[in-house]
JSON list of C-alpha atoms in Angstrom, two decimals:
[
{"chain": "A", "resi": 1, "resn": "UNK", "atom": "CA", "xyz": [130.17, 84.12, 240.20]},
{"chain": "A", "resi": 2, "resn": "UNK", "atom": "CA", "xyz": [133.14, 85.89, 238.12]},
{"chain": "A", "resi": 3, "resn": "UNK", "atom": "CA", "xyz": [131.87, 85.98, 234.31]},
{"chain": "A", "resi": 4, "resn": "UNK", "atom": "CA", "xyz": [135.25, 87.11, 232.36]},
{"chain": "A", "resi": 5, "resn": "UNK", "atom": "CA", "xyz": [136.01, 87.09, 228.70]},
{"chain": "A", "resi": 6, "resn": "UNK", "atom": "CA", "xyz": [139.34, 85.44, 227.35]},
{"chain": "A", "resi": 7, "resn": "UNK", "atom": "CA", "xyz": [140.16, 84.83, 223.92]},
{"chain": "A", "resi": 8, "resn": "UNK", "atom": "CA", "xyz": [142.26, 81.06, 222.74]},
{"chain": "A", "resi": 9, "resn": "UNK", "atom": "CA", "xyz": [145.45, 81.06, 224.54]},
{"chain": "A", "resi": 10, "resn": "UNK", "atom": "CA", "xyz": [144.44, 83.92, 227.26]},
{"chain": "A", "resi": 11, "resn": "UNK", "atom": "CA", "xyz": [145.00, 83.09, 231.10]},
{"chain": "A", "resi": 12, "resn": "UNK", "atom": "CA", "xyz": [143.11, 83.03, 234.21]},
{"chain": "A", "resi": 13, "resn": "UNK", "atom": "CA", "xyz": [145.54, 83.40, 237.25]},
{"chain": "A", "resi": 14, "resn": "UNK", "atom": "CA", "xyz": [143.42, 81.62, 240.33]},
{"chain": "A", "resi": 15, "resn": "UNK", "atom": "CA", "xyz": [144.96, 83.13, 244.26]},
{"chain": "A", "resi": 16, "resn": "UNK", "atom": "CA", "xyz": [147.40, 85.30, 244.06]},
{"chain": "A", "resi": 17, "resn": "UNK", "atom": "CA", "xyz": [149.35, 86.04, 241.14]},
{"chain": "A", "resi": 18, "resn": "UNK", "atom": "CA", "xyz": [153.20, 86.05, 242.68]},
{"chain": "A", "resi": 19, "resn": "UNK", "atom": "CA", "xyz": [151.94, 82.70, 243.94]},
{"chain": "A", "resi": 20, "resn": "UNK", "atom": "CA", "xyz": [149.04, 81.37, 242.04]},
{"chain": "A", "resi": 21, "resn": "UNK", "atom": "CA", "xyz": [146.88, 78.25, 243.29]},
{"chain": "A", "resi": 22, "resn": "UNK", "atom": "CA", "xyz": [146.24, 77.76, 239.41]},
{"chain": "A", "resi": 23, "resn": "UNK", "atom": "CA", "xyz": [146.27, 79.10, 236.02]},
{"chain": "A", "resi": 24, "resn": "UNK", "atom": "CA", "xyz": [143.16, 78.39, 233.61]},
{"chain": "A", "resi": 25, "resn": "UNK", "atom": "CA", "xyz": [144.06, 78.53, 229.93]},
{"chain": "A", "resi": 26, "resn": "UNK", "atom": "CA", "xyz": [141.68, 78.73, 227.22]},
{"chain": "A", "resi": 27, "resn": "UNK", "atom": "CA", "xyz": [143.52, 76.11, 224.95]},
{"chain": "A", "resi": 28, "resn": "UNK", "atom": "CA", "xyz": [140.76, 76.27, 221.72]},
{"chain": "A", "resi": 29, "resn": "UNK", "atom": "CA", "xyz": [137.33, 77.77, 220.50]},
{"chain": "A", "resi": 30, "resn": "UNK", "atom": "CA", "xyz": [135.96, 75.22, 218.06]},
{"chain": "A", "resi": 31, "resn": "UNK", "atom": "CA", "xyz": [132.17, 76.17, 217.44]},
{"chain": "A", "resi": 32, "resn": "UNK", "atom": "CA", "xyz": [130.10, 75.78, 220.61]},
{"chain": "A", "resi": 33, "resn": "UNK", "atom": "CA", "xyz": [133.05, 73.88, 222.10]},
{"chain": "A", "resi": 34, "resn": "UNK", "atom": "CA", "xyz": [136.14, 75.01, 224.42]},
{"chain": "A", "resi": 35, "resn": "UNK", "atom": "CA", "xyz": [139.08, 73.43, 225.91]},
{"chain": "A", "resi": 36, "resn": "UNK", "atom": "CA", "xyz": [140.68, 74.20, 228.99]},
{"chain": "A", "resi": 37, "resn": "UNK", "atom": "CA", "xyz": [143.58, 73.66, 229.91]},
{"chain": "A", "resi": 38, "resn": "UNK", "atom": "CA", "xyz": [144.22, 73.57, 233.89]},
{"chain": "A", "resi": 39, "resn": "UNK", "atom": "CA", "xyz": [147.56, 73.52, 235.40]},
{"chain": "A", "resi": 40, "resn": "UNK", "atom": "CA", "xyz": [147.29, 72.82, 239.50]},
{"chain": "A", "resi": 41, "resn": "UNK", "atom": "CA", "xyz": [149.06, 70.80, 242.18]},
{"chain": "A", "resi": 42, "resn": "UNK", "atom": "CA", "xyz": [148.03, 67.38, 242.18]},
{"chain": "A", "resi": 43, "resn": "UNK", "atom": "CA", "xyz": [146.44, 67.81, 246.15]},
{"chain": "A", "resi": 44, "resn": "UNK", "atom": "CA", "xyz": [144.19, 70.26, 244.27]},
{"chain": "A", "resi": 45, "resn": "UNK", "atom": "CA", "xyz": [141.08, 68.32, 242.79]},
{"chain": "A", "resi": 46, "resn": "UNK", "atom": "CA", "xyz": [139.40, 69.58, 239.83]},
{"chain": "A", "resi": 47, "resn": "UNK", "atom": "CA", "xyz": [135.94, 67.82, 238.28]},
{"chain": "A", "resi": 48, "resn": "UNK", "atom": "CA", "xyz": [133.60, 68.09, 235.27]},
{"chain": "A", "resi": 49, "resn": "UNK", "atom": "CA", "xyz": [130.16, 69.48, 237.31]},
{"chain": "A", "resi": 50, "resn": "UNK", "atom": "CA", "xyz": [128.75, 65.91, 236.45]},
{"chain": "A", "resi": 51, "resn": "UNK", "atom": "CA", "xyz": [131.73, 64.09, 238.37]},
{"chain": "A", "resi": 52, "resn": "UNK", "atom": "CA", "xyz": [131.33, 66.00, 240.98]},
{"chain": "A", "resi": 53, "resn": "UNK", "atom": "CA", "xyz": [127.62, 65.88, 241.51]},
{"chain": "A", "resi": 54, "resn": "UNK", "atom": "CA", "xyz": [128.00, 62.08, 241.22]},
{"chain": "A", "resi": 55, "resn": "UNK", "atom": "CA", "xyz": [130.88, 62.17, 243.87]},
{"chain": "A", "resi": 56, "resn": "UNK", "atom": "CA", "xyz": [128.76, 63.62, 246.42]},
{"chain": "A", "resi": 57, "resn": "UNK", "atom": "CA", "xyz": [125.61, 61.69, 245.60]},
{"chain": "A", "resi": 58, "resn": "UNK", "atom": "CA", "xyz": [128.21, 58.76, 246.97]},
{"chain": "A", "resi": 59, "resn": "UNK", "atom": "CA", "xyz": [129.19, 60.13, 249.86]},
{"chain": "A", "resi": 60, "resn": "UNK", "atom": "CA", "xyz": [127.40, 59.55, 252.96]},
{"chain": "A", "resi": 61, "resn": "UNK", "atom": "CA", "xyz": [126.62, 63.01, 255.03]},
{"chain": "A", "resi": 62, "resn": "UNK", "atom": "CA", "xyz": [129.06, 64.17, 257.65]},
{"chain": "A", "resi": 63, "resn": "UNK", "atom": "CA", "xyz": [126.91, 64.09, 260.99]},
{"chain": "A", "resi": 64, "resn": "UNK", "atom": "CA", "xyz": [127.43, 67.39, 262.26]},
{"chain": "A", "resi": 65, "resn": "UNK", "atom": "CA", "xyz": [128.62, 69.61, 259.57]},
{"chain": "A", "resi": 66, "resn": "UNK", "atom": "CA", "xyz": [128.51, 73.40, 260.28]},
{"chain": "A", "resi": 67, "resn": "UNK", "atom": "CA", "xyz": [126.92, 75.39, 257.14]},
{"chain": "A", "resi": 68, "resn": "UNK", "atom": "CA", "xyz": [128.38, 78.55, 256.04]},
{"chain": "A", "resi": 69, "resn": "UNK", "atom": "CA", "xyz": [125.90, 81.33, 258.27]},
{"chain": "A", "resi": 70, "resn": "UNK", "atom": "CA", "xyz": [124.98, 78.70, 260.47]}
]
């Protein structure tokens, strides 16, 4: 896991940067509390950790699913 420091209004460019996948933008600080704001192509999907735990506790397995190393 990447652990950066930005300050309100700094960027993170996601892929590469002459053609970026995304850009994360820290959009406010507020206490304890920050706001993101995300800008990717709609094919991209992007969840709150919580969404997508629940959205694969509701999907069934895929039978034969190769693991990463295995």
């Amino acid at each position: 896991m990447l652990v950066i420091t930005r300050r309100e209004g700094e960027e993170v460019v996601i892929g590469d940067p002459t053609n970026p996948v995304g850009v994360v933008r820290v959009a406010s600080v507020k206490g304890d509390r920050v706001r993101l704001a995300m800008d990717f192509p709609r094919e991209v999907e992007v969840h709150r950790r919580e969404v997508a735990d629940q959205i694969m506790s509701e999907k069934p397995p895929i039978a034969g699913k190769i693991r990463p190393g295995g």
